[in-house]
Amino acid sequence: MKINSTQAAGLTLHIPGAFVAALFGALLLYGCKKFDDRPNRAVTLELVADNLVSPLGATESPDGSKRLFILDQAGKVWIVDKNGTRLGTPFIDVTGMMVPLNAGYDERGLLGFAFHPDYKQNGKFYIYYNRPRREGTSFNNLSRIAEFKVSANPNMADMASERVLLDLDDPQGNHNGGTLAFGPDGYLYIAIGDGGGANDVGPGHVMDWYLPNAGGNGQDIDSNLFGNILRIDVNSGSPYSIPSSNPFVDKPGKDEIWAYGFRNPYRFSFDMGGNHWLYAGDAGQVLYEEVDVVTKGGNYGWNVKEGTHCFNAANNSVELPGCPNTDVFGMNLIDPVIEVNNSNNPAGGRMTTVIGGNVYRGNKIPEFRGKYLFGSFSQPGNVPNAELFISSPRSGGGLWSYSEVTLKDRPSDLGYYLKGFGQDMEGEVYLTVSSMAGPSGNTGKVFKLVKEKGHGHDDDDDNRGYGGKK
C-alpha cells in the first residue's frame, strides 16, 4: 500500500515518528481489510465455444499459437483461436471415413486426439476413430489409431498424410475407450475398452484364467489388446516400436500393454505437475464407477472385480461373496482410488457413467490446484443433469474422499450431459458438454472453469487465451 508524502505545497509537516507508525498500522489494519476479507468468489463456467454436436475433449496445440482444439465425436476437430473465435472450417474432418453413428446414443465416432510433443517442429498429430468393419467380417467396426500431419495451412490437416498405426476389429459398438495422450516419457498411451457388449462375455471376448466369470478380454493379455491401456513409441519402427521398458517385453503378454483389467477407460489424463500420475475413469457395469491411478503392469481387476467389489458375470446386479486378490500371473488386483455407486445400484447411486477428468494446475482457481476433477455423464433419469466432483490425491491405500463442485447459477447440476474434459498449457480445465445424449443436434458446448467476476483488485478477471466466446 502506498503512503503519500507528508510534504505538500512547500510546507513540511513535522509529525512524530510514533504517530506515523500508529497511522501506518491503522491503515494496514483497516484500509486493506476490505480487500483481504472479500468473500471467496464462486466457481462458474465461461463459454468458450458452442454450436457443436458432441464434444469429447479439448487441448491446446503445443506450438505457442494459443489455439484450443476441440474434439467432436461426430468426426471433426475445431479450432478456437487465441482471440476466442472459433474458425469456420474444421482442422480435420473424418466424418466420411467413419462408421455411421446412431443419433440417439453411440460410443463410436472420433474418440481421441493428441498432438505429438514436437508438433511445432514435425506437425504430427494422432486420432482414434471408428471405421466401418472390414469387408467379409462380422465385427461391428474397425477401431483405428492413425497419424496425420498439418498442411501448409496451420489451421488445416493434410488429409493425404494418414499413416495407420493400429487397426482393431471391434466385436461390439460400445466400450471403445478412445483417449490418446502422450506421457511425460514421450510415448503415446492409448485407451482400449474390453470389446463391448456387457459383462466382458460373448462374441469377441476370449476365455481367461478366472473361471467363475466366463470371459473375458479385461484379464487376458495374450490374445488381443482389448481392456487395456497401451504404450507405444511413434518415433521409430514401422508403424511403431515397443518401448523396452513396457512391462510384458520378453514376458508372456502383448508387448504394447502398459496396464490391463479395464472395462471402458473412456477418458484418461496425465497430471501436468506433481508425480505426473495417469488418472483413468473406468466405466462400470451396473453397480460401481471408478477412477484408477494407472501404473506400469497394473491389473485393475475387470471382470474379476467392479470397483472394489467381486463381480458376478452371471448376475451383474449381485456381487459374488468372494474373489481372488491376485491373478494367475502373480499380479495383485489394484483397487480404484475413487469409487461411486452407479445409478443402477440397488443400494442407490448418482452416476450413470464416470467421466475421467484432470488434475487442476491452473491459476484461475487457486483452491483447486493439485486436486483431481472428474464428473458423471448424468444422474438417473436419462436427462442432461451431469455433476462435477473434486478429490484431493494422496499416496497410500484406500479410497479417496470426494465432493461435488457447486457452480454459481448451477447449484443442482451442470444442466448438460458431461462428455469429457480438456486442459490447456497453463493447466486450466475445460468441460465438454451437450444437451443430447448421442452425437446429434448442435447443443454441444465447451466451457472453461473460472471464478466469477470480481469487482476491482482482481488480476484473474482478464480473458487471456480462450476466455469467452466471440
GROMACS .gro file of C-alpha atoms in nm:
model
  470
    1MET     CA    1   0.000   0.000   0.000
    2LYS     CA    2   0.135   0.344  -0.095
    3ILE     CA    3   0.159   0.608   0.181
    4ASN     CA    4   0.152   0.965   0.048
    5SER     CA    5   0.432   1.205   0.140
    6THR     CA    6   0.375   1.445   0.427
    7GLN     CA    7   0.536   1.724   0.224
    8ALA     CA    8   0.284   1.934   0.030
    9ALA     CA    9   0.271   2.281  -0.127
   10GLY     CA   10   0.615   2.365   0.003
   11LEU     CA   11   0.507   2.310   0.362
   12THR     CA   12   0.687   2.050   0.565
   13LEU     CA   13   0.491   1.897   0.849
   14HIS     CA   14   0.692   1.758   1.137
   15ILE     CA   15   0.492   1.462   1.264
   16PRO     CA   16   0.628   1.245   1.544
   17GLY     CA   17   0.752   0.901   1.437
   18ALA     CA   18   0.521   0.726   1.683
   19PHE     CA   19   0.220   0.888   1.519
   20VAL     CA   20   0.333   0.778   1.172
   21ALA     CA   21   0.382   0.424   1.294
   22ALA     CA   22   0.037   0.422   1.450
   23LEU     CA   23  -0.118   0.570   1.137
   24PHE     CA   24   0.058   0.312   0.917
   25GLY     CA   25  -0.062   0.027   1.137
   26ALA     CA   26  -0.417   0.156   1.132
   27LEU     CA   27  -0.414   0.183   0.756
   28LEU     CA   28  -0.286  -0.172   0.727
   29LEU     CA   29  -0.547  -0.299   0.968
   30TYR     CA   30  -0.846  -0.113   0.833
   31GLY     CA   31  -0.760   0.031   0.495
   32CYS     CA   32  -0.664  -0.307   0.350
   33LYS     CA   33  -0.918  -0.515   0.534
   34LYS     CA   34  -1.189  -0.466   0.275
   35PHE     CA   35  -0.963  -0.610   0.005
   36ASP     CA   36  -0.831  -0.902   0.211
   37ASP     CA   37  -1.165  -1.004   0.358
   38ARG     CA   38  -1.372  -1.012   0.042
   39PRO     CA   39  -1.578  -1.332   0.033
   40ASN     CA   40  -1.442  -1.611  -0.184
   41ARG     CA   41  -1.583  -1.584  -0.533
   42ALA     CA   42  -1.781  -1.879  -0.658
   43VAL     CA   43  -1.661  -2.109  -0.935
   44THR     CA   44  -1.856  -2.078  -1.256
   45LEU     CA   45  -1.849  -2.174  -1.624
   46GLU     CA   46  -1.733  -1.945  -1.902
   47LEU     CA   47  -1.848  -2.029  -2.253
   48VAL     CA   48  -1.563  -2.093  -2.498
   49ALA     CA   49  -1.745  -2.250  -2.796
   50ASP     CA   50  -2.096  -2.362  -2.887
   51ASN     CA   51  -2.294  -2.497  -3.182
   52LEU     CA   52  -2.103  -2.827  -3.162
   53VAL     CA   53  -2.251  -3.175  -3.190
   54SER     CA   54  -2.092  -3.394  -2.923
   55PRO     CA   55  -1.761  -3.252  -2.795
   56LEU     CA   56  -1.548  -3.506  -2.609
   57GLY     CA   57  -1.235  -3.309  -2.524
   58ALA     CA   58  -1.024  -3.000  -2.576
   59THR     CA   59  -0.648  -2.944  -2.589
   60GLU     CA   60  -0.412  -2.660  -2.668
   61SER     CA   61  -0.166  -2.703  -2.952
   62PRO     CA   62   0.194  -2.714  -2.821
   63ASP     CA   63   0.324  -2.458  -3.069
   64GLY     CA   64   0.276  -2.131  -2.885
   65SER     CA   65  -0.017  -2.024  -3.103
   66LYS     CA   66  -0.264  -2.026  -2.810
   67ARG     CA   67  -0.518  -2.222  -3.014
   68LEU     CA   68  -0.763  -2.460  -2.846
   69PHE     CA   69  -0.857  -2.771  -3.047
   70ILE     CA   70  -1.197  -2.926  -2.975
   71LEU     CA   71  -1.262  -3.294  -3.043
   72ASP     CA   72  -1.618  -3.358  -3.167
   73GLN     CA   73  -1.741  -3.718  -3.170
   74ALA     CA   74  -1.930  -3.651  -3.493
   75GLY     CA   75  -1.600  -3.658  -3.680
   76LYS     CA   76  -1.444  -3.312  -3.666
   77VAL     CA   77  -1.180  -3.121  -3.473
   78TRP     CA   78  -1.250  -2.748  -3.441
   79ILE     CA   79  -1.012  -2.462  -3.361
   80VAL     CA   80  -1.074  -2.172  -3.123
   81ASP     CA   81  -0.804  -1.912  -3.188
   82LYS     CA   82  -0.619  -1.704  -2.931
   83ASN     CA   83  -0.886  -1.434  -2.959
   84GLY     CA   84  -1.162  -1.674  -2.859
   85THR     CA   85  -1.305  -1.708  -3.211
   86ARG     CA   86  -1.398  -2.049  -3.345
   87LEU     CA   87  -1.280  -2.091  -3.702
   88GLY     CA   88  -1.542  -2.171  -3.963
   89THR     CA   89  -1.360  -2.468  -4.117
   90PRO     CA   90  -1.263  -2.773  -3.909
   91PHE     CA   91  -0.898  -2.862  -3.864
   92ILE     CA   92  -0.978  -3.219  -3.967
   93ASP     CA   93  -1.298  -3.388  -4.081
   94VAL     CA   94  -1.315  -3.770  -4.092
   95THR     CA   95  -1.695  -3.789  -4.094
   96GLY     CA   96  -1.699  -3.963  -4.433
   97MET     CA   97  -1.442  -4.218  -4.317
   98MET     CA   98  -1.631  -4.326  -4.005
   99VAL     CA   99  -1.896  -4.586  -3.937
  100PRO     CA  100  -2.243  -4.423  -3.939
  101LEU     CA  101  -2.336  -4.317  -3.586
  102ASN     CA  102  -2.666  -4.366  -3.405
  103ALA     CA  103  -2.812  -4.024  -3.329
  104GLY     CA  104  -2.978  -4.127  -3.003
  105TYR     CA  105  -2.666  -4.273  -2.842
  106ASP     CA  106  -2.337  -4.413  -2.965
  107GLU     CA  107  -1.997  -4.485  -2.815
  108ARG     CA  108  -1.825  -4.488  -3.154
  109GLY     CA  109  -1.702  -4.195  -3.358
  110LEU     CA  110  -1.399  -3.970  -3.341
  111LEU     CA  111  -1.290  -4.055  -2.987
  112GLY     CA  112  -0.931  -3.943  -2.940
  113PHE     CA  113  -0.698  -3.662  -3.047
  114ALA     CA  114  -0.342  -3.585  -2.937
  115PHE     CA  115  -0.060  -3.365  -3.058
  116HIS     CA  116   0.291  -3.502  -3.090
  117PRO     CA  117   0.509  -3.335  -2.823
  118ASP     CA  118   0.725  -3.196  -3.107
  119TYR     CA  119   0.424  -3.076  -3.307
  120LYS     CA  120   0.578  -2.733  -3.358
  121GLN     CA  121   0.865  -2.896  -3.548
  122ASN     CA  122   0.706  -3.203  -3.712
  123GLY     CA  123   0.336  -3.110  -3.746
  124LYS     CA  124   0.222  -3.458  -3.639
  125PHE     CA  125  -0.095  -3.542  -3.450
  126TYR     CA  126  -0.294  -3.859  -3.378
  127ILE     CA  127  -0.659  -3.959  -3.380
  128TYR     CA  128  -0.866  -4.260  -3.272
  129TYR     CA  129  -1.179  -4.318  -3.480
  130ASN     CA  130  -1.418  -4.599  -3.572
  131ARG     CA  131  -1.436  -4.703  -3.936
  132PRO     CA  132  -1.684  -4.943  -4.098
  133ARG     CA  133  -1.596  -5.308  -4.043
  134ARG     CA  134  -1.369  -5.482  -4.287
  135GLU     CA  135  -1.549  -5.649  -4.574
  136GLY     CA  136  -1.620  -6.015  -4.518
  137THR     CA  137  -1.608  -5.991  -4.137
  138SER     CA  138  -1.885  -5.998  -3.876
  139PHE     CA  139  -1.730  -5.739  -3.646
  140ASN     CA  140  -1.911  -5.420  -3.555
  141ASN     CA  141  -1.645  -5.173  -3.666
  142LEU     CA  142  -1.276  -5.119  -3.722
  143SER     CA  143  -1.112  -4.910  -3.450
  144ARG     CA  144  -0.820  -4.716  -3.595
  145ILE     CA  145  -0.537  -4.516  -3.442
  146ALA     CA  146  -0.369  -4.305  -3.709
  147GLU     CA  147  -0.109  -4.035  -3.751
  148PHE     CA  148  -0.172  -3.723  -3.962
  149LYS     CA  149   0.028  -3.410  -4.039
  150VAL     CA  150  -0.076  -3.049  -4.060
  151SER     CA  151  -0.088  -2.898  -4.408
  152ALA     CA  152   0.082  -2.581  -4.529
  153ASN     CA  153  -0.218  -2.405  -4.377
  154PRO     CA  154  -0.163  -2.427  -3.998
  155ASN     CA  155  -0.538  -2.444  -3.944
  156MET     CA  156  -0.599  -2.746  -4.168
  157ALA     CA  157  -0.476  -3.104  -4.162
  158ASP     CA  158  -0.325  -3.278  -4.462
  159MET     CA  159  -0.585  -3.547  -4.527
  160ALA     CA  160  -0.348  -3.735  -4.757
  161SER     CA  161  -0.092  -3.779  -4.481
  162GLU     CA  162  -0.271  -4.053  -4.285
  163ARG     CA  163  -0.040  -4.323  -4.154
  164VAL     CA  164  -0.216  -4.614  -3.986
  165LEU     CA  165  -0.062  -4.719  -3.656
  166LEU     CA  166  -0.315  -4.973  -3.533
  167ASP     CA  167  -0.636  -5.134  -3.658
  168LEU     CA  168  -0.856  -5.339  -3.424
  169ASP     CA  169  -1.153  -5.546  -3.538
  170ASP     CA  170  -1.405  -5.442  -3.273
  171PRO     CA  171  -1.668  -5.705  -3.187
  172GLN     CA  172  -1.933  -5.465  -3.046
  173GLY     CA  173  -2.007  -5.096  -3.081
  174ASN     CA  174  -1.959  -4.995  -2.717
  175HIS     CA  175  -1.666  -4.990  -2.472
  176ASN     CA  176  -1.417  -4.841  -2.714
  177GLY     CA  177  -1.208  -4.641  -2.468
  178GLY     CA  178  -1.072  -4.377  -2.702
  179THR     CA  179  -0.836  -4.140  -2.522
  180LEU     CA  180  -0.495  -4.073  -2.675
  181ALA     CA  181  -0.228  -3.889  -2.478
  182PHE     CA  182   0.147  -3.855  -2.476
  183GLY     CA  183   0.301  -3.922  -2.139
  184PRO     CA  184   0.587  -3.727  -1.983
  185ASP     CA  185   0.814  -4.001  -2.124
  186GLY     CA  186   0.725  -3.902  -2.481
  187TYR     CA  187   0.537  -4.225  -2.559
  188LEU     CA  188   0.180  -4.247  -2.689
  189TYR     CA  189  -0.074  -4.400  -2.449
  190ILE     CA  190  -0.397  -4.545  -2.589
  191ALA     CA  191  -0.716  -4.647  -2.404
  192ILE     CA  192  -0.888  -4.957  -2.543
  193GLY     CA  193  -1.214  -5.090  -2.395
  194ASP     CA  194  -1.297  -5.455  -2.340
  195GLY     CA  195  -1.468  -5.502  -2.679
  196GLY     CA  196  -1.820  -5.412  -2.574
  197GLY     CA  197  -2.143  -5.591  -2.507
  198ALA     CA  198  -2.188  -5.650  -2.136
  199ASN     CA  199  -2.003  -5.827  -1.854
  200ASP     CA  200  -1.697  -5.891  -2.077
  201VAL     CA  201  -1.855  -6.203  -2.226
  202GLY     CA  202  -1.997  -6.303  -2.564
  203PRO     CA  203  -1.863  -6.292  -2.920
  204GLY     CA  204  -1.517  -6.142  -2.938
  205HIS     CA  205  -1.449  -6.197  -2.567
  206VAL     CA  206  -1.194  -6.470  -2.504
  207MET     CA  207  -1.172  -6.710  -2.214
  208ASP     CA  208  -0.931  -6.608  -1.940
  209TRP     CA  209  -0.788  -6.754  -1.619
  210TYR     CA  210  -1.086  -6.666  -1.395
  211LEU     CA  211  -1.339  -6.946  -1.444
  212PRO     CA  212  -1.627  -6.817  -1.222
  213ASN     CA  213  -1.685  -6.540  -1.480
  214ALA     CA  214  -1.694  -6.675  -1.835
  215GLY     CA  215  -1.454  -6.449  -2.029
  216GLY     CA  216  -1.305  -6.207  -2.085
  217ASN     CA  217  -1.075  -5.958  -2.251
  218GLY     CA  218  -1.003  -5.750  -1.942
  219GLN     CA  219  -0.798  -6.026  -1.779
  220ASP     CA  220  -0.648  -6.165  -2.099
  221ILE     CA  221  -0.307  -6.027  -2.200
  222ASP     CA  222  -0.214  -6.277  -2.474
  223SER     CA  223  -0.499  -6.295  -2.728
  224ASN     CA  224  -0.585  -5.932  -2.809
  225LEU     CA  225  -0.540  -5.571  -2.699
  226PHE     CA  226  -0.890  -5.513  -2.558
  227GLY     CA  227  -0.941  -5.400  -2.200
  228ASN     CA  228  -0.601  -5.232  -2.177
  229ILE     CA  229  -0.409  -4.908  -2.179
  230LEU     CA  230  -0.131  -4.936  -2.437
  231ARG     CA  231   0.203  -4.758  -2.468
  232ILE     CA  232   0.390  -4.733  -2.798
  233ASP     CA  233   0.678  -4.536  -2.950
  234VAL     CA  234   0.563  -4.349  -3.260
  235ASN     CA  235   0.911  -4.207  -3.329
  236SER     CA  236   1.061  -4.531  -3.457
  237GLY     CA  237   0.960  -4.863  -3.608
  238SER     CA  238   0.706  -4.946  -3.876
  239PRO     CA  239   0.442  -4.841  -3.796
  240TYR     CA  240   0.566  -4.806  -3.436
  241SER     CA  241   0.806  -4.967  -3.192
  242ILE     CA  242   0.769  -5.102  -2.839
  243PRO     CA  243   0.944  -4.918  -2.553
  244SER     CA  244   1.189  -5.159  -2.397
  245SER     CA  245   1.054  -5.070  -2.053
  246ASN     CA  246   0.700  -5.191  -2.130
  247PRO     CA  247   0.601  -5.450  -1.867
  248PHE     CA  248   0.548  -5.752  -2.094
  249VAL     CA  249   0.854  -5.721  -2.315
  250ASP     CA  250   1.030  -6.060  -2.317
  251LYS     CA  251   0.750  -6.200  -2.099
  252PRO     CA  252   0.408  -6.357  -2.166
  253GLY     CA  253   0.165  -6.090  -2.280
  254LYS     CA  254   0.126  -5.842  -2.564
  255ASP     CA  255   0.422  -5.605  -2.577
  256GLU     CA  256   0.200  -5.299  -2.633
  257ILE     CA  257   0.019  -5.338  -2.300
  258TRP     CA  258   0.106  -5.090  -2.025
  259ALA     CA  259  -0.177  -5.187  -1.787
  260TYR     CA  260  -0.482  -5.416  -1.806
  261GLY     CA  261  -0.804  -5.517  -1.634
  262PHE     CA  262  -1.022  -5.234  -1.767
  263ARG     CA  263  -1.383  -5.233  -1.881
  264ASN     CA  264  -1.403  -4.899  -2.063
  265PRO     CA  265  -1.130  -4.648  -1.971
  266TYR     CA  266  -1.307  -4.385  -2.177
  267ARG     CA  267  -1.124  -4.070  -2.057
  268PHE     CA  268  -0.778  -4.059  -1.901
  269SER     CA  269  -0.520  -3.788  -1.844
  270PHE     CA  270  -0.172  -3.724  -1.709
  271ASP     CA  271  -0.119  -3.482  -1.424
  272MET     CA  272   0.077  -3.186  -1.563
  273GLY     CA  273   0.258  -3.148  -1.231
  274GLY     CA  274   0.344  -3.345  -0.921
  275ASN     CA  275   0.439  -3.704  -0.999
  276HIS     CA  276   0.261  -3.690  -1.339
  277TRP     CA  277   0.023  -3.970  -1.239
  278LEU     CA  278  -0.202  -4.123  -1.504
  279TYR     CA  279  -0.569  -4.099  -1.398
  280ALA     CA  280  -0.829  -4.312  -1.578
  281GLY     CA  281  -1.205  -4.307  -1.535
  282ASP     CA  282  -1.322  -4.666  -1.598
  283ALA     CA  283  -1.695  -4.702  -1.668
  284GLY     CA  284  -1.865  -4.970  -1.458
  285GLN     CA  285  -2.134  -5.223  -1.544
  286VAL     CA  286  -2.435  -5.162  -1.316
  287LEU     CA  287  -2.305  -5.128  -0.960
  288TYR     CA  288  -1.990  -4.916  -0.937
  289GLU     CA  289  -1.798  -4.648  -1.127
  290GLU     CA  290  -1.427  -4.598  -1.065
  291VAL     CA  291  -1.120  -4.382  -1.113
  292ASP     CA  292  -0.780  -4.551  -1.120
  293VAL     CA  293  -0.425  -4.426  -1.083
  294VAL     CA  294  -0.260  -4.636  -1.353
  295THR     CA  295   0.089  -4.777  -1.309
  296LYS     CA  296   0.320  -4.995  -1.515
  297GLY     CA  297   0.194  -5.353  -1.550
  298GLY     CA  298  -0.101  -5.295  -1.318
  299ASN     CA  299  -0.409  -5.520  -1.322
  300TYR     CA  300  -0.717  -5.310  -1.242
  301GLY     CA  301  -0.949  -5.601  -1.181
  302TRP     CA  302  -1.217  -5.619  -1.452
  303ASN     CA  303  -1.404  -5.857  -1.482
  304VAL     CA  304  -1.299  -6.024  -1.159
  305LYS     CA  305  -1.395  -5.705  -0.979
  306GLU     CA  306  -1.610  -5.400  -1.042
  307GLY     CA  307  -1.457  -5.123  -0.836
  308THR     CA  308  -1.351  -5.275  -0.504
  309HIS     CA  309  -1.622  -5.546  -0.523
  310CYS     CA  310  -1.635  -5.900  -0.660
  311PHE     CA  311  -1.814  -5.901  -0.995
  312ASN     CA  312  -2.073  -6.159  -1.098
  313ALA     CA  313  -2.097  -6.201  -1.477
  314ALA     CA  314  -2.394  -6.437  -1.445
  315ASN     CA  315  -2.596  -6.180  -1.247
  316ASN     CA  316  -2.432  -5.840  -1.264
  317SER     CA  317  -2.656  -5.676  -1.004
  318VAL     CA  318  -2.549  -5.917  -0.729
  319GLU     CA  319  -2.191  -5.927  -0.605
  320LEU     CA  320  -2.009  -6.257  -0.561
  321PRO     CA  321  -1.923  -6.333  -0.198
  322GLY     CA  322  -1.552  -6.357  -0.275
  323CYS     CA  323  -1.289  -6.337  -0.548
  324PRO     CA  324  -0.908  -6.357  -0.585
  325ASN     CA  325  -0.681  -6.068  -0.493
  326THR     CA  326  -0.411  -6.177  -0.739
  327ASP     CA  327  -0.422  -6.304  -1.096
  328VAL     CA  328  -0.265  -6.612  -1.250
  329PHE     CA  329   0.045  -6.406  -1.337
  330GLY     CA  330   0.103  -6.320  -0.972
  331MET     CA  331  -0.010  -5.959  -1.008
  332ASN     CA  332  -0.224  -5.801  -0.737
  333LEU     CA  333  -0.563  -5.670  -0.847
  334ILE     CA  334  -0.536  -5.295  -0.791
  335ASP     CA  335  -0.837  -5.120  -0.642
  336PRO     CA  336  -0.951  -4.779  -0.764
  337VAL     CA  337  -0.875  -4.459  -0.575
  338ILE     CA  338  -1.230  -4.329  -0.625
  339GLU     CA  339  -1.549  -4.535  -0.630
  340VAL     CA  340  -1.903  -4.407  -0.687
  341ASN     CA  341  -2.227  -4.604  -0.690
  342ASN     CA  342  -2.374  -4.647  -1.037
  343SER     CA  343  -2.729  -4.519  -1.083
  344ASN     CA  344  -2.849  -4.880  -1.127
  345ASN     CA  345  -2.707  -4.993  -0.794
  346PRO     CA  346  -2.991  -5.137  -0.580
  347ALA     CA  347  -2.843  -4.952  -0.282
  348GLY     CA  348  -2.883  -4.623  -0.471
  349GLY     CA  349  -2.643  -4.430  -0.691
  350ARG     CA  350  -2.596  -4.093  -0.857
  351MET     CA  351  -2.380  -4.168  -1.161
  352THR     CA  352  -2.474  -4.330  -1.493
  353THR     CA  353  -2.110  -4.330  -1.610
  354VAL     CA  354  -1.792  -4.181  -1.470
  355ILE     CA  355  -1.614  -3.926  -1.686
  356GLY     CA  356  -1.245  -3.907  -1.605
  357GLY     CA  357  -1.104  -3.557  -1.581
  358ASN     CA  358  -0.783  -3.371  -1.498
  359VAL     CA  359  -0.573  -3.253  -1.210
  360TYR     CA  360  -0.613  -2.877  -1.195
  361ARG     CA  361  -0.281  -2.696  -1.240
  362GLY     CA  362  -0.409  -2.354  -1.343
  363ASN     CA  363  -0.414  -2.013  -1.174
  364LYS     CA  364  -0.777  -1.905  -1.204
  365ILE     CA  365  -0.897  -2.115  -0.910
  366PRO     CA  366  -0.612  -2.139  -0.656
  367GLU     CA  367  -0.802  -2.362  -0.414
  368PHE     CA  368  -0.832  -2.629  -0.685
  369ARG     CA  369  -0.460  -2.656  -0.755
  370GLY     CA  370  -0.333  -3.012  -0.731
  371LYS     CA  371  -0.683  -3.157  -0.699
  372TYR     CA  372  -0.844  -3.402  -0.937
  373LEU     CA  373  -1.162  -3.302  -1.119
  374PHE     CA  374  -1.397  -3.563  -1.263
  375GLY     CA  375  -1.767  -3.600  -1.329
  376SER     CA  376  -2.068  -3.802  -1.425
  377PHE     CA  377  -2.222  -3.835  -1.770
  378SER     CA  378  -2.557  -3.783  -1.599
  379GLN     CA  379  -2.760  -3.877  -1.296
  380PRO     CA  380  -3.052  -4.123  -1.302
  381GLY     CA  381  -3.345  -4.032  -1.525
  382ASN     CA  382  -3.188  -4.010  -1.872
  383VAL     CA  383  -3.185  -3.630  -1.867
  384PRO     CA  384  -2.893  -3.383  -1.901
  385ASN     CA  385  -2.804  -3.340  -1.535
  386ALA     CA  386  -2.435  -3.424  -1.501
  387GLU     CA  387  -2.238  -3.343  -1.187
  388LEU     CA  388  -1.881  -3.222  -1.132
  389PHE     CA  389  -1.665  -3.360  -0.850
  390ILE     CA  390  -1.328  -3.288  -0.692
  391SER     CA  391  -1.088  -3.502  -0.491
  392SER     CA  392  -0.753  -3.448  -0.320
  393PRO     CA  393  -0.496  -3.706  -0.439
  394ARG     CA  394  -0.284  -3.885  -0.182
  395SER     CA  395  -0.044  -4.175  -0.163
  396GLY     CA  396  -0.122  -4.495   0.022
  397GLY     CA  397  -0.414  -4.736   0.004
  398GLY     CA  398  -0.785  -4.688   0.048
  399LEU     CA  399  -1.046  -4.485  -0.136
  400TRP     CA  400  -1.014  -4.109  -0.163
  401SER     CA  401  -1.292  -3.884  -0.046
  402TYR     CA  402  -1.457  -3.656  -0.300
  403SER     CA  403  -1.717  -3.382  -0.304
  404GLU     CA  404  -1.942  -3.214  -0.555
  405VAL     CA  405  -1.831  -2.885  -0.706
  406THR     CA  406  -2.123  -2.645  -0.678
  407LEU     CA  407  -2.118  -2.391  -0.956
  408LYS     CA  408  -2.265  -2.043  -0.940
  409ASP     CA  409  -2.606  -2.036  -1.115
  410ARG     CA  410  -2.594  -2.417  -1.138
  411PRO     CA  411  -2.638  -2.530  -0.777
  412SER     CA  412  -2.802  -2.864  -0.854
  413ASP     CA  413  -2.615  -2.997  -1.159
  414LEU     CA  414  -2.443  -2.888  -1.480
  415GLY     CA  415  -2.763  -2.889  -1.683
  416TYR     CA  416  -2.594  -3.092  -1.959
  417TYR     CA  417  -2.458  -3.437  -2.031
  418LEU     CA  418  -2.087  -3.424  -1.946
  419LYS     CA  419  -1.888  -3.594  -2.222
  420GLY     CA  420  -1.530  -3.502  -2.146
  421PHE     CA  421  -1.274  -3.259  -2.013
  422GLY     CA  422  -0.989  -3.056  -2.155
  423GLN     CA  423  -0.681  -2.875  -2.032
  424ASP     CA  424  -0.464  -2.601  -2.179
  425MET     CA  425  -0.091  -2.542  -2.144
  426GLU     CA  426  -0.148  -2.324  -1.836
  427GLY     CA  427  -0.332  -2.604  -1.656
  428GLU     CA  428  -0.679  -2.452  -1.681
  429VAL     CA  429  -0.960  -2.706  -1.714
  430TYR     CA  430  -1.249  -2.721  -1.963
  431LEU     CA  431  -1.577  -2.914  -1.966
  432THR     CA  432  -1.723  -3.051  -2.290
  433VAL     CA  433  -2.098  -3.096  -2.273
  434SER     CA  434  -2.419  -3.138  -2.472
  435SER     CA  435  -2.793  -3.139  -2.414
  436MET     CA  436  -2.817  -3.458  -2.622
  437ALA     CA  437  -2.703  -3.798  -2.500
  438GLY     CA  438  -2.599  -3.903  -2.850
  439PRO     CA  439  -2.397  -3.746  -3.134
  440SER     CA  440  -2.677  -3.533  -3.277
  441GLY     CA  441  -2.805  -3.176  -3.283
  442ASN     CA  442  -2.599  -2.865  -3.220
  443THR     CA  443  -2.624  -2.820  -2.844
  444GLY     CA  444  -2.260  -2.915  -2.779
  445LYS     CA  445  -2.058  -2.659  -2.584
  446VAL     CA  446  -1.715  -2.612  -2.431
  447PHE     CA  447  -1.690  -2.428  -2.101
  448LYS     CA  448  -1.389  -2.311  -1.905
  449LEU     CA  449  -1.386  -2.340  -1.525
  450VAL     CA  450  -1.326  -1.993  -1.381
  451LYS     CA  451  -1.403  -1.776  -1.080
  452GLU     CA  452  -1.699  -1.543  -1.107
  453LYS     CA  453  -1.605  -1.188  -1.198
  454GLY     CA  454  -1.474  -0.979  -0.910
  455HIS     CA  455  -1.500  -0.607  -0.852
  456GLY     CA  456  -1.160  -0.445  -0.878
  457HIS     CA  457  -0.822  -0.553  -0.737
  458ASP     CA  458  -0.852  -0.876  -0.933
  459ASP     CA  459  -0.568  -0.995  -1.152
  460ASP     CA  460  -0.761  -1.302  -1.268
  461ASP     CA  461  -1.051  -1.124  -1.435
  462ASP     CA  462  -0.885  -1.088  -1.774
  463ASN     CA  463  -0.982  -1.310  -2.063
  464ARG     CA  464  -0.639  -1.420  -2.179
  465GLY     CA  465  -0.632  -1.717  -2.412
  466TYR     CA  466  -0.972  -1.862  -2.485
  467GLY     CA  467  -1.165  -1.675  -2.213
  468GLY     CA  468  -1.504  -1.601  -2.357
  469LYS     CA  469  -1.661  -1.694  -2.690
  470LYS     CA  470  -1.657  -1.438  -2.966
   0.00000   0.00000   0.00000
